[in-house]
mmCIF file of C-alpha atoms and ligand atoms in Angstrom:
data_model
loop_
_atom_site.group_PDB
_atom_site.id
_atom_site.type_symbol
_atom_site.label_atom_id
_atom_site.label_comp_id
_atom_site.label_asym_id
_atom_site.label_seq_id
_atom_site.Cartn_x
_atom_site.Cartn_y
_atom_site.Cartn_z
ATOM 1 C CA MET O 5 72.034 110.573 118.788
ATOM 2 C CA ASN O 6 73.398 111.960 115.562
ATOM 3 C CA ASN O 7 76.942 113.058 115.950
ATOM 4 C CA ASN O 8 77.327 114.268 112.435
ATOM 5 C CA GLN O 9 77.288 118.104 112.041
ATOM 6 C CA THR O 10 76.758 119.261 108.621
ATOM 7 C CA ASN O 11 75.706 122.795 109.427
ATOM 8 C CA SER O 12 78.688 125.110 109.576
ATOM 9 C CA SER O 13 77.016 127.373 111.960
ATOM 10 C CA ILE O 14 76.913 124.718 114.796
ATOM 11 C CA THR O 15 80.372 125.186 116.308
ATOM 12 C CA LYS O 16 81.726 125.499 119.833
ATOM 13 C CA GLN O 17 81.995 129.022 121.103
ATOM 14 C CA GLY O 18 84.684 131.100 119.239
ATOM 15 C CA SER O 19 85.345 128.143 116.875
ATOM 16 C CA LYS O 20 84.704 128.099 113.081
ATOM 17 C CA TRP O 21 85.059 125.633 110.277
ATOM 18 C CA ILE O 22 88.439 125.954 108.633
ATOM 19 C CA ASP O 23 88.400 124.219 105.286
ATOM 20 C CA GLU O 24 90.832 123.215 102.490
ATOM 21 C CA CYS O 25 88.771 123.227 99.350
ATOM 22 C CA HIS O 26 89.850 120.823 96.664
ATOM 23 C CA GLN O 27 88.127 119.811 93.498
ATOM 24 C CA GLY O 28 84.666 120.840 94.847
ATOM 25 C CA ILE O 29 85.077 119.104 98.181
ATOM 26 C CA ARG O 30 85.816 120.695 101.616
ATOM 27 C CA TYR O 31 88.256 119.083 104.030
ATOM 28 C CA GLY O 32 87.653 120.786 107.242
ATOM 29 C CA MET O 33 88.168 121.041 111.013
ATOM 30 C CA GLU O 34 86.338 123.028 113.602
ATOM 31 C CA GLY O 35 88.670 125.254 115.451
ATOM 32 C CA LYS O 36 90.195 128.678 116.178
ATOM 33 C CA VAL O 37 92.766 130.502 114.143
ATOM 34 C CA LEU O 38 95.816 131.164 116.314
ATOM 35 C CA ILE O 39 97.966 132.938 113.822
ATOM 36 C CA LYS O 40 97.712 133.824 110.011
ATOM 37 C CA GLU O 41 100.814 135.320 108.515
ATOM 38 C CA LYS O 42 102.210 135.834 105.011
ATOM 39 C CA SER O 43 105.862 134.868 104.559
ATOM 40 C CA LYS O 44 108.002 135.514 101.332
ATOM 41 C CA PHE O 45 106.564 132.353 99.967
ATOM 42 C CA GLN O 46 103.165 131.618 101.299
ATOM 43 C CA GLU O 47 100.375 132.222 103.769
ATOM 44 C CA ILE O 48 100.998 130.330 107.067
ATOM 45 C CA MET O 49 98.153 129.576 109.334
ATOM 46 C CA VAL O 50 98.096 127.665 112.742
ATOM 47 C CA ILE O 51 94.771 126.749 114.188
ATOM 48 C CA GLU O 52 93.618 125.067 117.371
ATOM 49 C CA SER O 53 91.247 122.293 116.379
ATOM 50 C CA THR O 54 88.642 120.604 118.550
ATOM 51 C CA ARG O 55 89.585 117.077 117.406
ATOM 52 C CA TYR O 56 93.253 116.975 116.193
ATOM 53 C CA GLY O 57 95.087 119.529 118.382
ATOM 54 C CA LYS O 58 96.992 122.381 116.715
ATOM 55 C CA GLY O 59 97.329 122.236 112.958
ATOM 56 C CA LEU O 60 99.189 123.903 110.202
ATOM 57 C CA LEU O 61 97.993 125.100 106.850
ATOM 58 C CA LEU O 62 100.201 126.578 104.076
ATOM 59 C CA ASP O 63 98.211 128.588 101.417
ATOM 60 C CA GLY O 64 94.916 127.119 102.736
ATOM 61 C CA CYS O 65 96.133 123.499 102.520
ATOM 62 C CA TRP O 66 96.431 121.167 105.448
ATOM 63 C CA MET O 67 99.976 120.163 106.215
ATOM 64 C CA THR O 68 99.795 118.535 109.668
ATOM 65 C CA ALA O 69 98.219 118.507 113.024
ATOM 66 C CA GLU O 70 99.353 117.327 116.421
ATOM 67 C CA LYS O 71 97.117 114.370 116.590
ATOM 68 C CA GLN O 72 97.499 113.419 112.832
ATOM 69 C CA GLU O 73 101.179 114.010 112.165
ATOM 70 C CA ARG O 74 102.296 110.421 112.994
ATOM 71 C CA HIS O 75 99.925 109.044 110.363
ATOM 72 C CA TYR O 76 102.086 110.872 107.826
ATOM 73 C CA HIS O 77 105.611 111.329 109.210
ATOM 74 C CA GLU O 78 106.218 107.710 110.501
ATOM 75 C CA CYS O 79 105.107 106.347 107.016
ATOM 76 C CA LEU O 80 107.445 108.692 105.210
ATOM 77 C CA VAL O 81 110.475 108.116 107.375
ATOM 78 C CA HIS O 82 110.693 104.605 108.699
ATOM 79 C CA PRO O 83 110.528 102.534 105.528
ATOM 80 C CA ALA O 84 113.501 104.478 104.348
ATOM 81 C CA LEU O 85 115.482 104.657 107.581
ATOM 82 C CA CYS O 86 114.804 101.117 108.444
ATOM 83 C CA SER O 87 115.994 99.693 105.087
ATOM 84 C CA ALA O 88 118.908 101.896 103.781
ATOM 85 C CA HIS O 89 122.420 100.146 104.141
ATOM 86 C CA GLU O 90 123.711 102.780 106.607
ATOM 87 C CA ILE O 91 121.874 105.882 108.138
ATOM 88 C CA LYS O 92 124.784 108.016 109.266
ATOM 89 C CA LYS O 93 123.901 110.964 107.198
ATOM 90 C CA VAL O 94 120.372 111.927 106.126
ATOM 91 C CA LEU O 95 118.813 114.769 104.168
ATOM 92 C CA ILE O 96 115.333 116.174 104.661
ATOM 93 C CA ILE O 97 114.078 118.515 102.050
ATOM 94 C CA GLY O 98 111.162 120.565 103.474
ATOM 95 C CA GLY O 99 109.747 119.341 106.623
ATOM 96 C CA GLY O 100 109.856 122.671 108.456
ATOM 97 C CA ASP O 101 107.202 121.560 111.079
ATOM 98 C CA GLY O 102 109.903 119.241 112.473
ATOM 99 C CA GLY O 103 107.810 116.027 112.379
ATOM 100 C CA SER O 104 110.180 114.092 109.882
ATOM 101 C CA ALA O 105 113.149 115.301 111.826
ATOM 102 C CA LYS O 106 111.672 113.939 115.031
ATOM 103 C CA GLU O 107 111.140 110.518 113.460
ATOM 104 C CA CYS O 108 114.734 110.367 111.904
ATOM 105 C CA LEU O 109 116.369 111.379 115.227
ATOM 106 C CA ARG O 110 114.859 108.171 116.937
ATOM 107 C CA TYR O 111 117.590 106.404 115.383
ATOM 108 C CA SER O 112 120.856 106.333 117.484
ATOM 109 C CA GLU O 113 122.905 105.234 114.357
ATOM 110 C CA LEU O 114 122.055 108.594 112.724
ATOM 111 C CA GLU O 115 124.974 111.095 113.081
ATOM 112 C CA HIS O 116 124.085 114.005 110.947
ATOM 113 C CA LEU O 117 120.620 115.216 109.740
ATOM 114 C CA ASP O 118 120.447 118.194 107.254
ATOM 115 C CA MET O 119 116.876 119.739 107.012
ATOM 116 C CA VAL O 120 116.683 122.127 104.141
ATOM 117 C CA GLU O 121 113.546 124.253 104.433
ATOM 118 C CA ILE O 122 112.905 127.209 102.067
ATOM 119 C CA ASP O 123 110.613 129.041 104.433
ATOM 120 C CA GLU O 124 112.321 130.211 107.693
ATOM 121 C CA LYS O 125 108.861 131.390 109.050
ATOM 122 C CA VAL O 126 107.423 127.923 108.852
ATOM 123 C CA ILE O 127 110.178 126.825 111.215
ATOM 124 C CA GLN O 128 109.775 129.769 113.540
ATOM 125 C CA ILE O 129 106.005 129.422 113.747
ATOM 126 C CA SER O 130 106.292 125.550 114.082
ATOM 127 C CA LYS O 131 108.740 125.929 117.081
ATOM 128 C CA LYS O 132 106.347 128.507 118.742
ATOM 129 C CA TYR O 133 103.017 126.851 118.105
ATOM 130 C CA LEU O 134 103.523 123.317 117.228
ATOM 131 C CA GLN O 135 106.078 121.988 119.886
ATOM 132 C CA GLU O 136 104.514 118.589 120.015
ATOM 133 C CA ILE O 137 105.178 118.013 116.365
ATOM 134 C CA GLY O 138 109.066 118.719 116.407
ATOM 135 C CA GLY O 139 109.434 117.439 119.922
ATOM 136 C CA MET O 140 113.112 117.454 121.020
ATOM 137 C CA ALA O 141 114.365 117.518 117.370
ATOM 138 C CA TRP O 142 115.137 121.310 117.567
ATOM 139 C CA GLN O 143 117.408 120.773 120.584
ATOM 140 C CA ASP O 144 119.290 117.683 119.059
ATOM 141 C CA ASN O 145 122.743 118.711 118.035
ATOM 142 C CA ARG O 146 122.653 116.167 115.207
ATOM 143 C CA LEU O 147 119.980 118.351 113.458
ATOM 144 C CA HIS O 148 121.464 120.968 111.067
ATOM 145 C CA VAL O 149 118.764 123.462 109.713
ATOM 146 C CA LYS O 150 119.436 125.264 106.412
ATOM 147 C CA ILE O 151 117.206 127.890 105.142
ATOM 148 C CA GLU O 152 117.567 127.296 101.425
ATOM 149 C CA ASN O 153 115.748 126.133 98.377
ATOM 150 C CA GLY O 154 115.911 122.242 98.571
ATOM 151 C CA ILE O 155 116.092 122.000 94.757
ATOM 152 C CA ASN O 156 119.367 124.056 94.794
ATOM 153 C CA TRP O 157 120.654 122.092 97.764
ATOM 154 C CA ALA O 158 120.269 118.891 95.900
ATOM 155 C CA ALA O 159 121.747 120.286 92.798
ATOM 156 C CA ASN O 160 124.864 121.601 94.638
ATOM 157 C CA ALA O 161 125.495 118.667 97.102
ATOM 158 C CA THR O 162 128.382 116.414 96.536
ATOM 159 C CA ASP O 163 127.984 112.967 94.836
ATOM 160 C CA ASN O 164 127.309 110.060 97.249
ATOM 161 C CA SER O 165 126.908 112.307 100.238
ATOM 162 C CA TYR O 166 123.703 110.952 101.937
ATOM 163 C CA ASP O 167 122.391 107.631 103.082
ATOM 164 C CA VAL O 168 118.823 108.619 102.778
ATOM 165 C CA VAL O 169 117.075 111.604 101.158
ATOM 166 C CA ILE O 170 113.579 112.392 102.197
ATOM 167 C CA VAL O 171 111.347 114.824 100.578
ATOM 168 C CA ASP O 172 108.688 116.271 102.818
ATOM 169 C CA GLY O 173 107.096 119.034 100.785
ATOM 170 C CA SER O 174 103.644 120.440 100.134
ATOM 171 C CA ASP O 175 101.517 119.924 97.039
ATOM 172 C CA PRO O 176 103.060 120.702 93.626
ATOM 173 C CA ASN O 177 101.899 124.296 93.242
ATOM 174 C CA GLY O 178 103.802 127.175 94.900
ATOM 175 C CA PRO O 179 107.224 126.624 96.549
ATOM 176 C CA ALA O 180 107.104 122.752 96.250
ATOM 177 C CA GLU O 181 106.550 122.624 92.451
ATOM 178 C CA GLY O 182 110.183 121.782 91.570
ATOM 179 C CA LEU O 183 110.208 118.812 93.996
ATOM 180 C CA PHE O 184 108.170 116.620 91.551
ATOM 181 C CA ASN O 185 110.458 116.751 88.485
ATOM 182 C CA ARG O 186 113.058 114.539 86.769
ATOM 183 C CA ASP O 187 116.039 116.917 87.329
ATOM 184 C CA PHE O 188 115.420 117.149 90.959
ATOM 185 C CA TYR O 189 115.012 113.275 91.258
ATOM 186 C CA LYS O 190 118.305 112.824 89.183
ATOM 187 C CA ASN O 191 120.199 115.013 91.687
ATOM 188 C CA CYS O 192 118.565 113.137 94.581
ATOM 189 C CA LYS O 193 119.905 109.877 92.991
ATOM 190 C CA ARG O 194 123.352 111.328 92.532
ATOM 191 C CA ILE O 195 123.753 112.484 96.031
ATOM 192 C CA LEU O 196 122.704 109.172 97.463
ATOM 193 C CA ARG O 197 125.418 106.694 98.595
ATOM 194 C CA LYS O 198 125.385 103.046 97.544
ATOM 195 C CA GLY O 199 122.692 101.204 99.447
ATOM 196 C CA GLY O 200 120.808 104.516 100.065
ATOM 197 C CA VAL O 201 117.014 104.984 99.924
ATOM 198 C CA PHE O 202 115.055 107.968 98.564
ATOM 199 C CA ALA O 203 111.616 108.740 100.066
ATOM 200 C CA THR O 204 109.002 111.301 99.172
ATOM 201 C CA GLN O 205 105.375 112.080 99.855
ATOM 202 C CA SER O 206 103.578 111.215 96.755
ATOM 203 C CA GLU O 207 100.114 112.804 97.041
ATOM 204 C CA SER O 208 96.768 111.061 97.075
ATOM 205 C CA PRO O 209 96.010 108.335 94.544
ATOM 206 C CA GLU O 210 92.512 109.710 94.488
ATOM 207 C CA ALA O 211 92.586 113.510 94.893
ATOM 208 C CA PHE O 212 95.942 113.916 92.986
ATOM 209 C CA LYS O 213 95.908 110.907 90.756
ATOM 210 C CA ASN O 214 97.954 112.234 87.873
ATOM 211 C CA VAL O 215 100.763 113.700 89.984
ATOM 212 C CA HIS O 216 100.852 110.483 91.997
ATOM 213 C CA ILE O 217 101.238 108.267 88.923
ATOM 214 C CA GLN O 218 103.767 110.725 87.392
ATOM 215 C CA VAL O 219 105.912 110.617 90.511
ATOM 216 C CA ILE O 220 106.078 106.905 90.578
ATOM 217 C CA LYS O 221 106.823 106.622 86.834
ATOM 218 C CA LEU O 222 109.577 109.254 87.004
ATOM 219 C CA LEU O 223 111.172 107.694 89.981
ATOM 220 C CA ARG O 224 111.184 104.234 88.234
ATOM 221 C CA GLU O 225 112.904 105.830 85.258
ATOM 222 C CA VAL O 226 115.487 107.687 87.274
ATOM 223 C CA PHE O 227 116.265 105.161 90.042
ATOM 224 C CA GLY O 228 115.395 101.837 88.356
ATOM 225 C CA ASN O 229 113.252 100.711 91.503
ATOM 226 C CA ALA O 230 110.409 102.751 92.998
ATOM 227 C CA ASP O 231 107.239 101.538 94.726
ATOM 228 C CA PRO O 232 104.432 103.475 96.417
ATOM 229 C CA THR O 233 102.867 102.775 99.864
ATOM 230 C CA TYR O 234 99.423 103.829 100.879
ATOM 231 C CA GLY O 235 97.957 104.909 104.238
ATOM 232 C CA CYS O 236 95.357 107.092 105.764
ATOM 233 C CA VAL O 237 95.792 110.789 106.685
ATOM 234 C CA PRO O 238 92.264 111.872 107.409
ATOM 235 C CA MET O 239 92.852 115.630 107.225
ATOM 236 C CA TYR O 240 94.240 115.536 103.618
ATOM 237 C CA PRO O 241 92.086 115.589 100.472
ATOM 238 C CA SER O 242 90.387 112.175 100.123
ATOM 239 C CA GLY O 243 92.003 111.078 103.437
ATOM 240 C CA TRP O 244 94.067 108.502 101.366
ATOM 241 C CA TRP O 245 97.768 109.329 101.050
ATOM 242 C CA SER O 246 100.836 107.889 99.461
ATOM 243 C CA TRP O 247 104.532 107.735 100.136
ATOM 244 C CA THR O 248 107.046 106.505 97.316
ATOM 245 C CA PHE O 249 110.468 104.945 97.874
ATOM 246 C CA ALA O 250 113.259 104.414 95.352
ATOM 247 C CA SER O 251 116.742 102.898 95.296
ATOM 248 C CA THR O 252 119.119 101.865 92.682
ATOM 249 C CA GLU O 253 120.529 98.361 93.166
ATOM 250 C CA SER O 254 117.278 96.641 94.212
ATOM 251 C CA PRO O 255 113.969 97.592 95.916
ATOM 252 C CA ARG O 256 115.744 97.348 99.235
ATOM 253 C CA TYR O 257 113.228 99.806 100.806
ATOM 254 C CA GLN O 258 110.877 96.780 100.970
ATOM 255 C CA LYS O 259 113.004 94.999 103.453
ATOM 256 C CA PRO O 260 113.392 96.563 106.828
ATOM 257 C CA ASN O 261 116.435 95.740 108.791
ATOM 258 C CA SER O 262 114.978 93.696 111.573
ATOM 259 C CA LYS O 263 117.078 94.997 114.507
ATOM 260 C CA ARG O 264 116.456 98.482 113.570
ATOM 261 C CA ALA O 265 112.788 97.942 113.001
ATOM 262 C CA GLN O 266 112.166 96.206 116.370
ATOM 263 C CA ASP O 267 113.442 99.200 118.237
ATOM 264 C CA ILE O 268 111.643 101.674 116.222
ATOM 265 C CA ALA O 269 108.317 99.894 116.059
ATOM 266 C CA LYS O 270 108.054 100.087 119.883
ATOM 267 C CA GLN O 271 107.958 103.951 119.475
ATOM 268 C CA CYS O 272 105.446 104.136 116.724
ATOM 269 C CA GLU O 273 101.745 104.597 116.563
ATOM 270 C CA ILE O 274 101.203 103.652 112.866
ATOM 271 C CA TRP O 275 104.369 102.144 111.379
ATOM 272 C CA SER O 276 105.570 98.635 111.956
ATOM 273 C CA PRO O 277 107.191 96.112 109.574
ATOM 274 C CA ARG O 278 103.801 94.559 109.279
ATOM 275 C CA TRP O 279 102.161 97.848 108.387
ATOM 276 C CA GLN O 280 105.011 98.382 105.751
ATOM 277 C CA ALA O 281 104.538 94.947 104.173
ATOM 278 C CA GLY O 282 100.772 95.562 103.802
ATOM 279 C CA ALA O 283 101.260 99.087 102.524
ATOM 280 C CA PHE O 284 103.531 98.078 99.650
ATOM 281 C CA GLN O 285 100.895 95.441 98.622
ATOM 282 C CA ALA O 286 97.804 97.598 98.940
ATOM 283 C CA ILE O 287 98.225 99.151 95.607
ATOM 284 C CA PRO O 288 94.849 100.117 94.094
ATOM 285 C CA ALA O 289 94.111 98.243 91.019
ATOM 286 C CA PHE O 290 93.634 101.411 88.845
ATOM 287 C CA ILE O 291 97.146 102.657 89.916
ATOM 288 C CA ASP O 292 98.672 99.322 89.482
ATOM 289 C CA ARG O 293 97.565 99.160 85.893
ATOM 290 C CA GLU O 294 98.759 102.689 85.103
ATOM 291 C CA ILE O 295 102.230 102.350 86.490
ATOM 292 C CA ASN O 296 102.826 98.962 84.999
ATOM 293 C CA LYS O 297 101.786 99.660 81.405
HETATM 294 N N1 LIG N 325 98.181 118.117 100.769
HETATM 295 C C1 LIG N 325 99.021 117.901 101.811
HETATM 296 C C2 LIG N 325 100.460 117.553 101.405
HETATM 297 C C3 LIG N 325 101.316 117.668 102.549
HETATM 298 C C4 LIG N 325 102.489 117.048 102.506
HETATM 299 N N2 LIG N 325 103.510 117.434 103.463
HETATM 300 C C5 LIG N 325 103.150 117.807 104.694
HETATM 301 C C6 LIG N 325 104.272 118.268 105.565
HETATM 302 C C7 LIG N 325 104.223 117.592 106.989
HETATM 303 N N3 LIG N 325 105.593 117.615 107.481
#
């Protein structure tokens, strides 16, 4: 039997194909649209998919889905939180669906988590439709949600005020554009404490090759140490995604603290110290050449 369906008219009743179109390729899921609204910043859509549960799109681009989110959030959060010297105070810029916050709040050492999300509607809609993604994060009194522009937040925050800074934004067009530039990265470095770690989603090495390379190069210039990791998020363009980590004194993000890692790995679907070691090694040759020349 052939399970591949290439004809968009063959869908379950009431479902249709919902696609992100990128560079002449469609990345799609079969499902139903539950809500489609315009906020001050973007179009927000939640769908119920046949395969990956409920999913979120911003301006027509896939952000996350219930049965995919751990492929992304675990890989963004745990290399940073397992390796920073301390993790008492953490900042997430973006992350309005709550998935990164949920991963951060697994650490009992964490005392205070600021989440700075520009679009309040993303949070409202995620709380209502995507409860599985944020889990209990929204009820955790260590989480402090600020509705603000993350670039301004980083520019105005006090020096040495966070142990970890995580950037969980969307692609570099629309509201997330300023999360990919030097001034923003300089502020992130300034607000990190000694022994701190910076983490950002850094797009696809295939579908967003230039942005991906630029992020790594800029972070190396600003922090001194920065390295990408690679993994699989099937719903995103090319399915091949990256997260880049940076720190000042040494590439400490490559060495998870074994006690923390042991506790967290038990709760993870994708991340483990072994996954992390492999992910830092699995640099595609064409990217390796570009970032080291
Ligand atoms: N092209 C997709 C980029 C999405 C990166 N952020 C996703 C947000 C999930 N919390």
